[in-house]
Short mmCIF file of C-alpha atoms and ligand atoms in Angstrom, two decimals:
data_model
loop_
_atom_site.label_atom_id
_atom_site.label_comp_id
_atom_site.label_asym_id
_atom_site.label_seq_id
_atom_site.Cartn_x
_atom_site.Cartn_y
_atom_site.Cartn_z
CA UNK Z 1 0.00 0.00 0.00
CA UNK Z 2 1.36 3.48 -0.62
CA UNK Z 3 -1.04 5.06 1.41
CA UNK Z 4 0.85 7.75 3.85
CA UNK Z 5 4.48 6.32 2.34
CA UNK Z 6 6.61 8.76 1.70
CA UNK Z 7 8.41 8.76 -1.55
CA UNK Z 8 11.13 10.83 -3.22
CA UNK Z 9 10.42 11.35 -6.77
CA UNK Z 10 13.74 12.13 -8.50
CA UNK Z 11 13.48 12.67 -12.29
CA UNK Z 12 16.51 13.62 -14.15
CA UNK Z 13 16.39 15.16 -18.09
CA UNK Z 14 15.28 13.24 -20.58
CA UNK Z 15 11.78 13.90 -22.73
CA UNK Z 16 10.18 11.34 -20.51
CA UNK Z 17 9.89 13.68 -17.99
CA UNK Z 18 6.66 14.95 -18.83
CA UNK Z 19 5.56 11.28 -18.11
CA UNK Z 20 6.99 11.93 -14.24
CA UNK Z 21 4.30 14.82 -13.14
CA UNK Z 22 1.80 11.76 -14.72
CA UNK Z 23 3.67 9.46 -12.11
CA UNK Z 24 3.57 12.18 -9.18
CA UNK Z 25 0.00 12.67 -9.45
CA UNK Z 26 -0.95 8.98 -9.60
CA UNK Z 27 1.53 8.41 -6.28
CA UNK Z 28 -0.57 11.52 -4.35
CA UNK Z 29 -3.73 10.21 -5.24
CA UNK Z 30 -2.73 6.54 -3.80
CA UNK Z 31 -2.04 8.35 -0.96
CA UNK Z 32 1.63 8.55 -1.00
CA UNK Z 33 3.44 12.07 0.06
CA UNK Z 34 5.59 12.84 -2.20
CA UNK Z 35 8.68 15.16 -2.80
CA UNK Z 36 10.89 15.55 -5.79
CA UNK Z 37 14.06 16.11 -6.74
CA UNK Z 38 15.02 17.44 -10.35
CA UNK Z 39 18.08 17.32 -11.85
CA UNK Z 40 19.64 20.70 -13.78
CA UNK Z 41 18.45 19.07 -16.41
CA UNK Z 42 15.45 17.64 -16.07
CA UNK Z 43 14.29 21.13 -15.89
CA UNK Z 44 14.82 21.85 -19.48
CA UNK Z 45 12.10 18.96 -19.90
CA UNK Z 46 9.59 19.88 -17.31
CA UNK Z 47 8.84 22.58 -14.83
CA UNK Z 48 9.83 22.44 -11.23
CA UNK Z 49 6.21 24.11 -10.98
CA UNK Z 50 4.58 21.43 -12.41
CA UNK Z 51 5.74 19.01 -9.75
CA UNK Z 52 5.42 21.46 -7.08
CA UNK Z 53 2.02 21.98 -8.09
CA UNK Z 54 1.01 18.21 -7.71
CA UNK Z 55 3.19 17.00 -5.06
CA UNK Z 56 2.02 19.90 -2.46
CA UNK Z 57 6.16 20.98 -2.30
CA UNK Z 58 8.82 22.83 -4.63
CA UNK Z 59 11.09 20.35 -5.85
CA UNK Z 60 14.56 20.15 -4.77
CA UNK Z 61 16.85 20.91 -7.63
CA UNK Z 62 20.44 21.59 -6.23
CA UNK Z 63 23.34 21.03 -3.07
CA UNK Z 64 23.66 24.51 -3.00
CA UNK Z 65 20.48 26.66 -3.33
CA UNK Z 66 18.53 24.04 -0.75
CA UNK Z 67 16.98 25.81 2.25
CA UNK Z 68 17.90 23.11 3.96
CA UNK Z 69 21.75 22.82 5.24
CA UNK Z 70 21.88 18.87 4.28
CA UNK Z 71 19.29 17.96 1.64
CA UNK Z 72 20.42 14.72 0.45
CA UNK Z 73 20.41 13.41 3.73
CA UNK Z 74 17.29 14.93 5.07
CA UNK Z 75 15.62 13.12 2.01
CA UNK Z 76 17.25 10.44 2.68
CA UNK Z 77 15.81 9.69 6.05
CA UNK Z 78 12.54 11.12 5.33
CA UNK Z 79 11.91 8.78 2.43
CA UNK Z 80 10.29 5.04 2.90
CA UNK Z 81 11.34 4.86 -1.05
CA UNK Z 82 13.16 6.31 -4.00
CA UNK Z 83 11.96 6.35 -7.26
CA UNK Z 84 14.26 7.77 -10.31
CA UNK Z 85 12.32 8.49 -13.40
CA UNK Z 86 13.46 8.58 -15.58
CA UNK Z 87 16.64 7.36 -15.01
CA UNK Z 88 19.21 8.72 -17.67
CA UNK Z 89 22.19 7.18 -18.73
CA UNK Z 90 24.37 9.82 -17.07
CA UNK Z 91 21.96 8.89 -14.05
CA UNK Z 92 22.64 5.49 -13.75
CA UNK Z 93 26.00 5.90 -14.25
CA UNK Z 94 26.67 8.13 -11.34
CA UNK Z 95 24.45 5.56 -9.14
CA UNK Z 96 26.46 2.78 -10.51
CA UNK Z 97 29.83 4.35 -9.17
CA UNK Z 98 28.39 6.01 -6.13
CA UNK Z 99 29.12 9.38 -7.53
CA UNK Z 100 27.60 12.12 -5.63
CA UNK Z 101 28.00 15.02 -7.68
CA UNK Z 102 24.11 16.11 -8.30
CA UNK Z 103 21.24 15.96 -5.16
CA UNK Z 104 19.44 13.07 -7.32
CA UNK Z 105 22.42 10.93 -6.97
CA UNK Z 106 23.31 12.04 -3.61
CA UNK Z 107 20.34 11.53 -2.17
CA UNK Z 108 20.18 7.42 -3.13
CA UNK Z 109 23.92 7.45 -2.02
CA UNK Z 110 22.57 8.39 1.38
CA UNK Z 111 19.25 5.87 1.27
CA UNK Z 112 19.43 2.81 2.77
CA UNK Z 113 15.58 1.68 1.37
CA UNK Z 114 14.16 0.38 -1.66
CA UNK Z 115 15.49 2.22 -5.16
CA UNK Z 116 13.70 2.00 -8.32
CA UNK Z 117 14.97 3.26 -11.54
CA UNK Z 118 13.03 3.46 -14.71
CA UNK Z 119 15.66 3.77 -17.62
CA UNK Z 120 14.50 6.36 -20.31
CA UNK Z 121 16.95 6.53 -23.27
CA UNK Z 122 17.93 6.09 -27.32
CA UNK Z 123 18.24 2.16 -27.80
CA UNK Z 124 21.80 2.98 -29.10
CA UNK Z 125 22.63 4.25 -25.29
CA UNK Z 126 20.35 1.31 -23.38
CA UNK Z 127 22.07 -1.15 -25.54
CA UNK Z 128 25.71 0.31 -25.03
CA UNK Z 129 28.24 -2.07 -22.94
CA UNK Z 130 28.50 0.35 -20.13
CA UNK Z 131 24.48 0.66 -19.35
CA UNK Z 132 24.41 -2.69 -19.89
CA UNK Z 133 27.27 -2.71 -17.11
CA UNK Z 134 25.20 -0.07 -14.89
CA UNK Z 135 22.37 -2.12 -14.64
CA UNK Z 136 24.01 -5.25 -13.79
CA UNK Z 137 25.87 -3.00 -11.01
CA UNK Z 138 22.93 -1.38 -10.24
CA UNK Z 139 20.92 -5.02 -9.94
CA UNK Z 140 23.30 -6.30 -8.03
CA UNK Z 141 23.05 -3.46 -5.55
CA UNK Z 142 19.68 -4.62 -4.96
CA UNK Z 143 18.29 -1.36 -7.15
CA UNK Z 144 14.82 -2.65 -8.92
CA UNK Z 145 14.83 -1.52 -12.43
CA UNK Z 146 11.68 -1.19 -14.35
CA UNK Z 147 11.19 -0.90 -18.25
CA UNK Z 148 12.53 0.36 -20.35
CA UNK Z 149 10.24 -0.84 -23.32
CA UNK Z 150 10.13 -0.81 -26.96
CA UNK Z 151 7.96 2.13 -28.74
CA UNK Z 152 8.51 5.49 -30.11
CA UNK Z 153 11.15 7.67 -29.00
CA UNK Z 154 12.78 11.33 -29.02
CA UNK Z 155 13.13 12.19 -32.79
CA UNK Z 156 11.08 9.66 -34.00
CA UNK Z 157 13.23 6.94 -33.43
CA UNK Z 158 11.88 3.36 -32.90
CA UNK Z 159 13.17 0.68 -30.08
CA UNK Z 160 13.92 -0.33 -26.60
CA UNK Z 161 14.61 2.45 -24.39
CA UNK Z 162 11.16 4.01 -23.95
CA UNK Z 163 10.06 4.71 -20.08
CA UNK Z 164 7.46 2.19 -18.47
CA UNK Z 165 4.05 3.95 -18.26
CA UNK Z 166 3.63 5.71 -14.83
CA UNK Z 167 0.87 3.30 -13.45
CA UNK Z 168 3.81 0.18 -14.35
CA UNK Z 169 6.34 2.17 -12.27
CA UNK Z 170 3.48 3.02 -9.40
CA UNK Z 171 2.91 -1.52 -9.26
CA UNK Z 172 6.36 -1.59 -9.18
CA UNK Z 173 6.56 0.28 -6.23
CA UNK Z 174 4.07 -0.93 -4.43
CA UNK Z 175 5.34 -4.55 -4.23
CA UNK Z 176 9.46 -3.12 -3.50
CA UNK Z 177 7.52 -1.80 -0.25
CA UNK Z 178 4.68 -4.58 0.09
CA UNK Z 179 2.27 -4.67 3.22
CA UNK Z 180 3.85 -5.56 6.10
CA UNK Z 181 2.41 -9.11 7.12
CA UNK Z 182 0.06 -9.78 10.32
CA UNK Z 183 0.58 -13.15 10.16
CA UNK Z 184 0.13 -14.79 13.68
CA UNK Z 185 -1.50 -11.86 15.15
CA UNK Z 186 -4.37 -11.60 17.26
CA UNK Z 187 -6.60 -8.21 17.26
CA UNK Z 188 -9.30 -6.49 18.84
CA UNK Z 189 -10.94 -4.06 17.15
CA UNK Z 190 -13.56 -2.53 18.08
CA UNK Z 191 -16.40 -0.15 16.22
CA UNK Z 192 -19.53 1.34 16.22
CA UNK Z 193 -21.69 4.16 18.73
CA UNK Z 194 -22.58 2.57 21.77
CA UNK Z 195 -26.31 3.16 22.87
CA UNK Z 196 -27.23 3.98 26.55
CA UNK Z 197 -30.75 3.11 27.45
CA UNK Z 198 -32.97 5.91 28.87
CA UNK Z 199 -35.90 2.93 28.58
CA UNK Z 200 -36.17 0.19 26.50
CA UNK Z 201 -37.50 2.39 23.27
CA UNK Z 202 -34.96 5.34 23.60
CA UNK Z 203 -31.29 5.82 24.00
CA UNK Z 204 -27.94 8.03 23.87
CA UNK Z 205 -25.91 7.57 21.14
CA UNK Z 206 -23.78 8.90 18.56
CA UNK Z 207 -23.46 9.17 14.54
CA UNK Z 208 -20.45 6.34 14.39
CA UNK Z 209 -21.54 4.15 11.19
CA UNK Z 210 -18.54 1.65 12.39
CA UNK Z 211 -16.86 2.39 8.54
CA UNK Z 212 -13.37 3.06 10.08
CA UNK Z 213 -13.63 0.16 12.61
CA UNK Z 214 -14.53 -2.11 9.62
CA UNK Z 215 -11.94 -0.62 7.39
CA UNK Z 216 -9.22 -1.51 10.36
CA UNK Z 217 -10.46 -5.06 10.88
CA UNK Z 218 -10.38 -6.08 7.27
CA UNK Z 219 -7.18 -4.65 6.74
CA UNK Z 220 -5.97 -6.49 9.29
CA UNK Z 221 -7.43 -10.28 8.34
CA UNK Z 222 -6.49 -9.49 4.75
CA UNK Z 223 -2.84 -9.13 5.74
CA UNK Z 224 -3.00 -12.52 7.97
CA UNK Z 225 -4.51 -11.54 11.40
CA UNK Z 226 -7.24 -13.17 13.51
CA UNK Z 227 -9.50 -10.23 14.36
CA UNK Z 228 -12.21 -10.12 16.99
CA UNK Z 229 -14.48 -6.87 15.97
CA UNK Z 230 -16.57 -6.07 18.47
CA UNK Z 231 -19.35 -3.45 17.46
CA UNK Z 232 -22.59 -1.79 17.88
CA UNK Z 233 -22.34 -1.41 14.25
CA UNK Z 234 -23.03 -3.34 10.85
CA UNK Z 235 -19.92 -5.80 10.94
CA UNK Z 236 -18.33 -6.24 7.26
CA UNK Z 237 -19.44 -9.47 5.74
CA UNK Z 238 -15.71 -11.23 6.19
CA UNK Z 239 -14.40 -14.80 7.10
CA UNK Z 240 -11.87 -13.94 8.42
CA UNK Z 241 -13.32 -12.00 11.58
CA UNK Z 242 -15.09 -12.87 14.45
CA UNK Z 243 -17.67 -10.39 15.35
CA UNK Z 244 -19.09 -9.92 18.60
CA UNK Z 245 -22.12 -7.90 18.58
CA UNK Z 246 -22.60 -5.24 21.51
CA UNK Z 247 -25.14 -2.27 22.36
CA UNK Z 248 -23.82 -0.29 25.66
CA UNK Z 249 -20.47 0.43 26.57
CA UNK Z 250 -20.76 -1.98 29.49
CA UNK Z 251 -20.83 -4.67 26.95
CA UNK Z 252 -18.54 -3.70 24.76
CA UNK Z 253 -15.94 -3.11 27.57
CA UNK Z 254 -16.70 -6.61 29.11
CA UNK Z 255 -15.96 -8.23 25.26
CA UNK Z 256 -12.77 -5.97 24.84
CA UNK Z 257 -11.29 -6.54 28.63
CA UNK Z 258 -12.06 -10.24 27.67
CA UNK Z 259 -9.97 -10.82 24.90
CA UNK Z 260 -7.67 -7.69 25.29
CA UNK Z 261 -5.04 -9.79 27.57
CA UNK Z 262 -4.92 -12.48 24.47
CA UNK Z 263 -4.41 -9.52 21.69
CA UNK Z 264 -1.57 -8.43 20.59
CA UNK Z 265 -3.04 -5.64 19.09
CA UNK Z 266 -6.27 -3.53 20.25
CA UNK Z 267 -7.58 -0.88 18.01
CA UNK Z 268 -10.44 1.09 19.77
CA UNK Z 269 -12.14 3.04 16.99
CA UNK Z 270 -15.67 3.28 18.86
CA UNK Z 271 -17.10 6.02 19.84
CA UNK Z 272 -18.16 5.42 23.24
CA UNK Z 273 -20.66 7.32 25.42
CA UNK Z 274 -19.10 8.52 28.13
CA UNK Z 275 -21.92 9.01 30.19
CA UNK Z 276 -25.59 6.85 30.72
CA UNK Z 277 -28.50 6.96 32.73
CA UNK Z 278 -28.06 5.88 35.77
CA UNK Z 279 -31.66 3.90 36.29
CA UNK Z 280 -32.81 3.43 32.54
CA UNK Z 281 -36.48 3.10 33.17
CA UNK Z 282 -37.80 -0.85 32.41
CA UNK Z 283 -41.05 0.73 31.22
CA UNK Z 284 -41.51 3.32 28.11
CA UNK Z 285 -41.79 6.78 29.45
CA UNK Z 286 -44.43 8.49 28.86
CA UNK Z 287 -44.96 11.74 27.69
CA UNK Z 288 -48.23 12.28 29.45
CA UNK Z 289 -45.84 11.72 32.76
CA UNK Z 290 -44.12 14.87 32.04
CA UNK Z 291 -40.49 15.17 31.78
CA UNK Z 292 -38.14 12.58 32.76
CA UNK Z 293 -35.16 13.29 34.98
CA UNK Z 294 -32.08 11.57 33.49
CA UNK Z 295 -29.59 11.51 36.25
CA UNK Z 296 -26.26 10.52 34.18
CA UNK Z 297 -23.22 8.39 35.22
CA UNK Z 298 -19.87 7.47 33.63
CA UNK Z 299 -19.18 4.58 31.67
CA UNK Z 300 -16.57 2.50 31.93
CA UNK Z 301 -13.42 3.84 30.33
CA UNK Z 302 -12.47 0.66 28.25
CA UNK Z 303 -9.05 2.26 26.46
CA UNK Z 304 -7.67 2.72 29.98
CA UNK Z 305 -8.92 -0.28 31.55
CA UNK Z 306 -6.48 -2.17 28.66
CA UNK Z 307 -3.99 -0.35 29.55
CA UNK Z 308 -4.38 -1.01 33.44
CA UNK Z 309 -4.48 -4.73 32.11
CA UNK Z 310 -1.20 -7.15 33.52
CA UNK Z 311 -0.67 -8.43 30.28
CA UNK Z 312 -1.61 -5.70 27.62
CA UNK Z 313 -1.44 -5.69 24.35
CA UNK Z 314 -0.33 -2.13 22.24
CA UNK Z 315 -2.72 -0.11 22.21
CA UNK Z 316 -3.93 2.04 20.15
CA UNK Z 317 -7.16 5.18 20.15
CA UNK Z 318 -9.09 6.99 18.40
CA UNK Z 319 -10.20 10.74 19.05
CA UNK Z 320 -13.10 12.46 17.90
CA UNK Z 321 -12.20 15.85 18.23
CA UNK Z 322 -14.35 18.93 17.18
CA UNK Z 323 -11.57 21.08 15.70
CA UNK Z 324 -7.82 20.74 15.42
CA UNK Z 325 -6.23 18.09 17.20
CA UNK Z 326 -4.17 19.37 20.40
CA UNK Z 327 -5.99 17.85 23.23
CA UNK Z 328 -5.38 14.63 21.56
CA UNK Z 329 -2.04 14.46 22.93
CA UNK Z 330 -2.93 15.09 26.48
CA UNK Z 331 -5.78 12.08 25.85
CA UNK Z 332 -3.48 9.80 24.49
CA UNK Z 333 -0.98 9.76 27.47
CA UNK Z 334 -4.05 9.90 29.83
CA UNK Z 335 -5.73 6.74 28.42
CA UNK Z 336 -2.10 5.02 28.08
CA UNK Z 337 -2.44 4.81 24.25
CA UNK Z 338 0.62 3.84 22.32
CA UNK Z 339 -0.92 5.64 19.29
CA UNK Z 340 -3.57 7.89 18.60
CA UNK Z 341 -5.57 8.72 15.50
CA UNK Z 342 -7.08 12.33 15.95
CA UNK Z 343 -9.57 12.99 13.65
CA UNK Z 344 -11.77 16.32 12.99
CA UNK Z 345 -15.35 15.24 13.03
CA UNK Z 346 -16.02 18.92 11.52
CA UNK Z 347 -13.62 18.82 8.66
CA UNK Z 348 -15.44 18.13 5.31
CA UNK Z 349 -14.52 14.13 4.53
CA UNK Z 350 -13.57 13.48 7.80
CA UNK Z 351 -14.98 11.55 11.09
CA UNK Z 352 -18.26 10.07 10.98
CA UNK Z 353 -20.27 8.43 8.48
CA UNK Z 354 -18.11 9.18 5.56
CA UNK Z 355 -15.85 6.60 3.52
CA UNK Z 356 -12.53 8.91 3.93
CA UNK Z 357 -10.76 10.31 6.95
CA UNK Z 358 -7.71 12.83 7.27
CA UNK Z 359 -6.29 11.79 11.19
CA UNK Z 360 -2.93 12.95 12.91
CA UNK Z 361 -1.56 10.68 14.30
CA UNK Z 362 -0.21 10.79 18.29
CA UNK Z 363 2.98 9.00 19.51
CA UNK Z 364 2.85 8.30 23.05
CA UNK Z 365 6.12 10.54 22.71
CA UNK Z 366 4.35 13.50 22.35
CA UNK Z 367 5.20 13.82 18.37
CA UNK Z 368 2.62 13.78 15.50
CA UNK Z 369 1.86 13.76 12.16
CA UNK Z 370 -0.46 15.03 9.61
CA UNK Z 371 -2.27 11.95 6.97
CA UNK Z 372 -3.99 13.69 4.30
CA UNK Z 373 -7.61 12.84 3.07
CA UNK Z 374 -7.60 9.15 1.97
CA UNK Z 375 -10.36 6.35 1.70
CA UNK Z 376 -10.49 5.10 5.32
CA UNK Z 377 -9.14 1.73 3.92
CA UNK Z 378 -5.87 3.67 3.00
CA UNK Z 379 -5.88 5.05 6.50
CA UNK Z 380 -6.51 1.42 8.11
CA UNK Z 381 -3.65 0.14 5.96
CA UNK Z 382 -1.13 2.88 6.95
CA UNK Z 383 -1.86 2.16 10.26
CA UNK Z 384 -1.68 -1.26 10.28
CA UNK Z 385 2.40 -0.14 8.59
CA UNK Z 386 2.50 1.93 11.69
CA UNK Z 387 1.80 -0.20 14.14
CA UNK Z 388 4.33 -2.23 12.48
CA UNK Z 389 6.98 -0.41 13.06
CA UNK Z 390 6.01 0.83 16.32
CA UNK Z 391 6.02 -3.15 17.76
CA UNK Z 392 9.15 -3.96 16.20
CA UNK Z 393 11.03 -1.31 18.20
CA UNK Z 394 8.45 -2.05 21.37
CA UNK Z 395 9.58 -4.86 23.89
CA UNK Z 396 7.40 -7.74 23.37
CA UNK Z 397 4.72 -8.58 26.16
CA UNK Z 398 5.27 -12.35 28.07
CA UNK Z 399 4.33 -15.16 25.84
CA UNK Z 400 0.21 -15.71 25.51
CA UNK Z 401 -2.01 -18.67 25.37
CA UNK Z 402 -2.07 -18.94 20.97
CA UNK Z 403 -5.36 -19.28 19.42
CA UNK Z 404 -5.58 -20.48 16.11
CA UNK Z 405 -8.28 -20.40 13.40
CA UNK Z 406 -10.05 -23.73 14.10
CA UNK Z 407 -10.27 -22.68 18.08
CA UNK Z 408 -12.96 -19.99 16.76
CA UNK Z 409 -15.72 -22.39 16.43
O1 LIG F 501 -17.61 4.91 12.63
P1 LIG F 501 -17.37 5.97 11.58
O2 LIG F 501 -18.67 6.60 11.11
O3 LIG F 501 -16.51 5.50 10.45
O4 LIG F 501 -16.59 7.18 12.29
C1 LIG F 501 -15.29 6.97 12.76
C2 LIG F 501 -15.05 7.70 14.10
C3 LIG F 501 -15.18 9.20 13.90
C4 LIG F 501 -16.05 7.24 15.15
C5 LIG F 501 -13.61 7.27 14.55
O5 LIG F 501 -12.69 7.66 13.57
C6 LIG F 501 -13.25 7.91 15.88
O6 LIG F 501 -12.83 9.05 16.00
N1 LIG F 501 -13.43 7.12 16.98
C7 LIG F 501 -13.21 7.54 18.37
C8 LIG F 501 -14.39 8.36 18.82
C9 LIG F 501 -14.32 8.71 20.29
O7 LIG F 501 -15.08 8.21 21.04
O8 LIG F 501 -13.36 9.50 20.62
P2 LIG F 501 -13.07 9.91 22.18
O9 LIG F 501 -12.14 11.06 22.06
O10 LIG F 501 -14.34 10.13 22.90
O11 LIG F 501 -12.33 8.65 22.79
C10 LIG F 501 -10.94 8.46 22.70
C11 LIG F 501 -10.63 6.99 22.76
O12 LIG F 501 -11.08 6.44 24.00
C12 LIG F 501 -11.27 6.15 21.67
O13 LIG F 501 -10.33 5.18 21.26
C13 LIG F 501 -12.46 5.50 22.36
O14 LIG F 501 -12.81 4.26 21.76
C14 LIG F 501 -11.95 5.35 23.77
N2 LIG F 501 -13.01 5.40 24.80
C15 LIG F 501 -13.84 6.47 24.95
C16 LIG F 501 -14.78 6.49 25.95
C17 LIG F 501 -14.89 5.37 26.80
N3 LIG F 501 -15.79 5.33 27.75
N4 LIG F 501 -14.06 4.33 26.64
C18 LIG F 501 -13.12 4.32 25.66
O15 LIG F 501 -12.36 3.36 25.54
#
């Protein structure tokens, strides 16, 4: 998935160029941020504007006129992946021999993730002896090269040489940085309003459809896991997940404290009341009775009860917040949340009901980080990349009892 990867476009000069701002475009709209790099003269073939334009951020063209004191570097650690395209044959040269002498080539010097290069060039040059010998260098440095393949070229030449279409190149990328694996994983997710009885017709609740709970689960026994989703919602028709069906937030807590100290993995996305009636009334009220007194009382608060757990698994919230996102911070430490998905319920596209979300995300660090507008699938599968990362550098809980498929029945 290339939803919230970041990727540095570099595109160095040849007339394929115009085919990068193509290739930008489709990597924003998968999600993907994206910054560029443009060699001196790449930008006799296309406009730096162009690319800034699309990608949200002025390309970086040079060493020397970068705002920022180390640019090749910076990239360099910023970047999940590299893509160079099109890759001239002075390009792959200097990436070949490790010579730094532009930003573009700099910059992969400095990289220690996944390259690709799509070659762009006369068949004469593709087919020479030393870009044969790049490639096999570059090949054997691990460097996926895409295309070239035969069509029409500068001057109305004919051969091999011609840059891969942008949506090849886009593929191409996406399996160099595949979807981190939840194989042998247990989850909890859970979705959905609750609903707090005032009697047994009426109740609080809230506009939660359960479409980002869903998203999560799916993602998650698509890439291997066995998820428990336990909602108030309509559960996704999936075989792979185990729903538990829930109305209050007493019962969802009691599913999610059940099977939290199993989990590896618990992803509250509900939005629970925090407050019920204290005496729901067994009877309908009636109007005729006059008003009703509702004396309220809090719910359980099941994010911090997993985290008061012995053995917990990571854990990570959801916030529904009403504006930007700087309380969520304070909410994540105080409900122990490893991560935290903020997301403004009052933004257009964003929060309830809707099939997209734009969250920032909450470290339990204190740092964050800005997703931009994506299909809440996109978001469910850059989290599940996130959490990822976050429990490979986490200290792994003592071992749990292991449940496999067939146990579910
Ligand atoms: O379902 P959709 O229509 O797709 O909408 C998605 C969403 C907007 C509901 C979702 O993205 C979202 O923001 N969910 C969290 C909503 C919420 O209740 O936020 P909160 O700030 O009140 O709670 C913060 C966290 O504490 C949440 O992880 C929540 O599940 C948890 N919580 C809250 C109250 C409570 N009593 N117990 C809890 O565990």
């Amino acid at each position: 998935m290339l939803a919230g990867r970041r990727i540095v476009l570099a595109v160095s000069g040849g007339v394929a160029a115009f085919k990068s701002a193509y290739l930008a475009r489709r990597l924003v709209e998968a999600g993907a941020e994206v910054r560029a790099i443009m060699t001196r003269s790449a930008q006799e073939f296309l406009g730096p504007q162009t690319l800034a334009a699309i990608t949200g951020s002025h390309p970086h063209v040079d060493f020397f006129e970068d705002p920022d004191v180390s640019p090749h570097t910076d990239l360099a650690r910023w970047a999940d992946a590299i893509v160079v395209a099109p890759a001239t044959a002075a390009t792959l040269s200097r990436l070949a021999t490790g010579l730094s002498d532009d930003l573009v080539s700099g910059t992969v010097l400095a990289f220690t993730g996944p390259v690709l290069v799509a070659p762009a060039m006369h068949t004469e040059m593709w087919e020479h002896p030393a870009t044969r010998r790049n490639i096999e260098v570059l090949a054997g440095d691990g460097i996926v090269v895409v295309g070239p393949v035969s069509g029409s070229l500068a001057g109305g030449d004919e051969g091999p040489g011609r840059m891969v279409e942008p949506e090849e190149i886009v593929e191409a990328l996406r399996e160099a940085l595949g979807s981190g694996t939840l194989e042998g994983w247990l989850v909890v997710v859970s979705a959905g309003g609750t609903r707090e009885a005032i009697d047994p017709v009426r109740f609080i609740g809230n506009r939660s459809s359960g479409k980002m709970g869903n998203a999560i689960a799916v993602e998650a026994a698509e890439r291997g896991a066995l998820v428990t989703l336990v909602t108030s919602a309509e559960p996704p028709d999936h075989a792979g997940i185990e729903v538990v069906q829930v109305e209050s937030a007493a019962e969802m807590a009691a599913a999610v404290w059940e099977r939290a100290p199993g989990a590896d993995v618990a992803v509250l996305t509900a939005a629970v009341a925090d407050f019920r009636p204290k005496n729901p009334s067994a009877a309908k009220l009636r109007r005729a009775e006059g008003l009703p007194e509702l004396e309220l009382e809090p719910t359980p608060d099941i994010l911090s009860g997993v985290a008061e757990l012995e053995r917990r698994p990571c854990r990570v919230g959801f916030a529904a917040e009403a504006g930007p996102a700087a309380e969520a911070a304070i909410k994540a430490k105080s409900k122990g949340a490893d991560l935290l998905f903020a997301n403004d319920i009052t933004a257009p596209g964003s929060g309830f009901g809707v099939d997209t979300n734009a969250v920032t995300v909450f470290t339990a660090d204190g740092s964050s980080e800005e997703w931009p507008l994506m299909p809440k699938r996109a978001v469910a599968a850059a989290l599940w990349d996130r959490i990822i990362e976050l429990r490979a550098a986490m200290p792994q809980p003592g071992a749990r009892p292991r449940r496999r498929r067939q146990d579910r029945s």
